[in-house]
mmCIF file with all atom_site columns, C-alpha atoms in Angstrom:
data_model
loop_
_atom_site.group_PDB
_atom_site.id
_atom_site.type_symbol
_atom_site.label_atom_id
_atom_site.label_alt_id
_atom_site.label_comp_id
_atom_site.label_asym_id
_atom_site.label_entity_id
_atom_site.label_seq_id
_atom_site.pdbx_PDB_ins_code
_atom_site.Cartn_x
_atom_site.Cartn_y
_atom_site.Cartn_z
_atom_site.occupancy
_atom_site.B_iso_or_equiv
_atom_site.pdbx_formal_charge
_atom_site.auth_seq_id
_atom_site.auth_comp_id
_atom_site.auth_asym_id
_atom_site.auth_atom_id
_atom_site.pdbx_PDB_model_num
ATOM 1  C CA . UNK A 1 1  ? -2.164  11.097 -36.329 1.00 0.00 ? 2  UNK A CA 1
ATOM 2  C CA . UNK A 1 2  ? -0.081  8.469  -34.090 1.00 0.00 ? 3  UNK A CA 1
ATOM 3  C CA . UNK A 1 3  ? 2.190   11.027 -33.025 1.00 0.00 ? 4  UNK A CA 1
ATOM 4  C CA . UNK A 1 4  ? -0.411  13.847 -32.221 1.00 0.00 ? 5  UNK A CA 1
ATOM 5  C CA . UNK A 1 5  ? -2.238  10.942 -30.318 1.00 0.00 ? 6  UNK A CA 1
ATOM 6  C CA . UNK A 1 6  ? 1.299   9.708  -28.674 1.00 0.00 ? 7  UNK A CA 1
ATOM 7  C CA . UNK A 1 7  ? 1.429   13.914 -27.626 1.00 0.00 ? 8  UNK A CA 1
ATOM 8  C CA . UNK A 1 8  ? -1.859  14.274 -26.088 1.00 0.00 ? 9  UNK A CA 1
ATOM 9  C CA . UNK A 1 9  ? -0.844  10.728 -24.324 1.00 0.00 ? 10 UNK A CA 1
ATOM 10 C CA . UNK A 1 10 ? 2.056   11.913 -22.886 1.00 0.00 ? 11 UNK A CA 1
ATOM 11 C CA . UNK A 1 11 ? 1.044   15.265 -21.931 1.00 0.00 ? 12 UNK A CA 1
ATOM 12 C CA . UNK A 1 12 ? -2.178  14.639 -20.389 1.00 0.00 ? 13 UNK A CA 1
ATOM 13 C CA . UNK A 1 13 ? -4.131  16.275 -22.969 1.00 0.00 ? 14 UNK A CA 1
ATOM 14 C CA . UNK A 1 14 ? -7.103  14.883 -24.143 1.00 0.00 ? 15 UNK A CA 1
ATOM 15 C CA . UNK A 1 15 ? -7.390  13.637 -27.984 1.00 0.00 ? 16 UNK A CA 1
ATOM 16 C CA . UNK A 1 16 ? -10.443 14.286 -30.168 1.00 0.00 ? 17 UNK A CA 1
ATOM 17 C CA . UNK A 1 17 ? -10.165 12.400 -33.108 1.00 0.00 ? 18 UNK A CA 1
ATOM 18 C CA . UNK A 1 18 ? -12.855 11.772 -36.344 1.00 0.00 ? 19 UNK A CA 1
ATOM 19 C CA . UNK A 1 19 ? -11.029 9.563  -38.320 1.00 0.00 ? 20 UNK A CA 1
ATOM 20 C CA . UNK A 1 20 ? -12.642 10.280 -41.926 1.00 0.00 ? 21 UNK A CA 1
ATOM 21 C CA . UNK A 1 21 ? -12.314 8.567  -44.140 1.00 0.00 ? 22 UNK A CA 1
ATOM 22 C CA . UNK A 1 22 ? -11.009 5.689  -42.113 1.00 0.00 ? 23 UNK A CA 1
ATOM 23 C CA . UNK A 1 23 ? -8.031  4.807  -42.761 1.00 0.00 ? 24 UNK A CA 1
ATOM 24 C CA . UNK A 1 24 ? -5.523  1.762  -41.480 1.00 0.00 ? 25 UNK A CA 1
ATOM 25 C CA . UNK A 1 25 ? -3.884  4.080  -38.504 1.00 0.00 ? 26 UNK A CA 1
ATOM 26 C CA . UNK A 1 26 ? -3.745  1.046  -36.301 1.00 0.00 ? 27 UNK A CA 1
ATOM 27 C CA . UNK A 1 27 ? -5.845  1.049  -32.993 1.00 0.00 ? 28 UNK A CA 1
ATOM 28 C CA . UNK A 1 28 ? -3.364  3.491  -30.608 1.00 0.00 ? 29 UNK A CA 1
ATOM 29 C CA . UNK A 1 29 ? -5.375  6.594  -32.063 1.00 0.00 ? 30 UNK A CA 1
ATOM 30 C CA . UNK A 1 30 ? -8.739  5.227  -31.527 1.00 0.00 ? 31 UNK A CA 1
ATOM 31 C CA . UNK A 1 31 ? -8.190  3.494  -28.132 1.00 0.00 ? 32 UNK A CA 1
ATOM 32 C CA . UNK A 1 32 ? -6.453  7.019  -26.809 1.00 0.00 ? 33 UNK A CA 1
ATOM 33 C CA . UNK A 1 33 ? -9.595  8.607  -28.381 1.00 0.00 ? 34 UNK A CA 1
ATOM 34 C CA . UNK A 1 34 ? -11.844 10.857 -25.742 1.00 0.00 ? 35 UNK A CA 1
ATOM 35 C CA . UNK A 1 35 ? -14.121 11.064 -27.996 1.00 0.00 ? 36 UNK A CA 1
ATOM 36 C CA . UNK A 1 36 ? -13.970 9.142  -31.167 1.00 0.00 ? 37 UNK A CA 1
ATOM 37 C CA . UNK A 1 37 ? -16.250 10.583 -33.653 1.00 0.00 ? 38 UNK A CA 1
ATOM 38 C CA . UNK A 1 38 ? -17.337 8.726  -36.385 1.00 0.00 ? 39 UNK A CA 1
ATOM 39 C CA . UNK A 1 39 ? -20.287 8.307  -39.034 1.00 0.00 ? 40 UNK A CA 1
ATOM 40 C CA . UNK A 1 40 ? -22.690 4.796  -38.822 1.00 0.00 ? 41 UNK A CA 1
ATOM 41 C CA . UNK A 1 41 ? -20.266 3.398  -41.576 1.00 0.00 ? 42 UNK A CA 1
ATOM 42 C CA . UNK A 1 42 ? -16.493 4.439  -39.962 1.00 0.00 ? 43 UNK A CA 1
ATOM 43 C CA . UNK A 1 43 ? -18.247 2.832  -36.593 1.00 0.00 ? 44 UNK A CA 1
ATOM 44 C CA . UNK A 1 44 ? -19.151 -0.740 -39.254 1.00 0.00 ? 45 UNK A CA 1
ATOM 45 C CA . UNK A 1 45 ? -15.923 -0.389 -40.319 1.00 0.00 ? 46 UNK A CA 1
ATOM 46 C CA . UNK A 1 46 ? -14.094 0.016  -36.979 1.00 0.00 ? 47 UNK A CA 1
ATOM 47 C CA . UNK A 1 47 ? -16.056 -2.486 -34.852 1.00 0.00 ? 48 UNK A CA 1
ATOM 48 C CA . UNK A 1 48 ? -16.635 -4.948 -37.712 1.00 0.00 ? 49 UNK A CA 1
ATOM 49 C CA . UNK A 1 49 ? -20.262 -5.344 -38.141 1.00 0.00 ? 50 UNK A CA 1
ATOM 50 C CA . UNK A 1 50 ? -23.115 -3.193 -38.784 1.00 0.00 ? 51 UNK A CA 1
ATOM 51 C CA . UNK A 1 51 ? -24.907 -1.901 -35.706 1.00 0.00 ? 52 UNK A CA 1
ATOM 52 C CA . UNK A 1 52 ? -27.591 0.514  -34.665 1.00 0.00 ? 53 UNK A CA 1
ATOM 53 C CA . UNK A 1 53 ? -25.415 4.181  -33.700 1.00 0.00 ? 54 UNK A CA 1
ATOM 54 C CA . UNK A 1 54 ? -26.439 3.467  -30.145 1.00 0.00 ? 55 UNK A CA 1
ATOM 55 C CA . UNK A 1 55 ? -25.421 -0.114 -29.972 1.00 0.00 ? 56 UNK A CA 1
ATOM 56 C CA . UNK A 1 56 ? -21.808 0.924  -32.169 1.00 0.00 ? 57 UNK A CA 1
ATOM 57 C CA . UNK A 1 57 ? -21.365 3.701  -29.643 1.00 0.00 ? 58 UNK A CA 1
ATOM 58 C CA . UNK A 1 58 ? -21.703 1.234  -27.061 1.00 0.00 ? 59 UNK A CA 1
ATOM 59 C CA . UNK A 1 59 ? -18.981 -1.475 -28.467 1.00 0.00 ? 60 UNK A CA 1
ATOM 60 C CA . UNK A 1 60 ? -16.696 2.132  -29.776 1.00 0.00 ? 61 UNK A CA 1
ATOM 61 C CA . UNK A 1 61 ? -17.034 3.062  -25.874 1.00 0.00 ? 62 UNK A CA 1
ATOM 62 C CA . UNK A 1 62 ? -14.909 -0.763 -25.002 1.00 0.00 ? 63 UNK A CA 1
ATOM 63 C CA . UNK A 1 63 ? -12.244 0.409  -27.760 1.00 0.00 ? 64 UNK A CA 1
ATOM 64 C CA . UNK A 1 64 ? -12.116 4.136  -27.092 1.00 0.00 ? 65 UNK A CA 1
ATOM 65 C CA . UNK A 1 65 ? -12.268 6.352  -23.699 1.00 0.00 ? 66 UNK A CA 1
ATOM 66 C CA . UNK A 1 66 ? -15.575 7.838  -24.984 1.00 0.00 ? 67 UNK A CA 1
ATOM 67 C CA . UNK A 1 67 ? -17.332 7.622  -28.774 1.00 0.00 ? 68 UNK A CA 1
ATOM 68 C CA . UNK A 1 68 ? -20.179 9.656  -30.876 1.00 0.00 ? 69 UNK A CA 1
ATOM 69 C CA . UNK A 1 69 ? -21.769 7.893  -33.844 1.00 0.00 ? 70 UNK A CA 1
ATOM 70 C CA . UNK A 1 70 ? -23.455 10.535 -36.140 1.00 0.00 ? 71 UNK A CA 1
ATOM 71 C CA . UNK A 1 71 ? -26.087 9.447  -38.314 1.00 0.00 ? 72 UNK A CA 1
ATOM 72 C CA . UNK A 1 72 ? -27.133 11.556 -41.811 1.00 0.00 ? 73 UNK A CA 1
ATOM 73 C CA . UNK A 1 73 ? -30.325 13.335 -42.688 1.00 0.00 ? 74 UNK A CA 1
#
């Protein structure tokens, strides 16, 4: 994942990335991220606290270029 992500860095490409099941990748993937897609519980996980999706999308948005929290049935 870090070296796709390092790729789309270097070549100007943009990186869509859904990290699941969250794993410890370190931060370069998710801050190079445009978007970061992740469920309500990889966004608790990744911003450390539970938060309504639009709120999480909101504090994923200050980590990553861009973010989408999905939310289940």
């Amino acid at each position: 994942v870090n070296a796709a992500a390092s790729w789309c860095v270097q070549s100007g490409a943009r990186f869509i990335f859904n990290p699941s099941p969250i794993t410890d990748m370190g931060q370069m993937p998710i801050k190079v991220a445009d978007p970061l897609i992740v469920n309500q519980g990889e966004a608790a996980a990744i911003i450390g606290n539970k938060a309504s999706p639009e709120a999480a999308a909101k504090a994923l948005a200050k980590i990553a270029h861009s973010a989408v929290v999905t939310v289940g049935a």
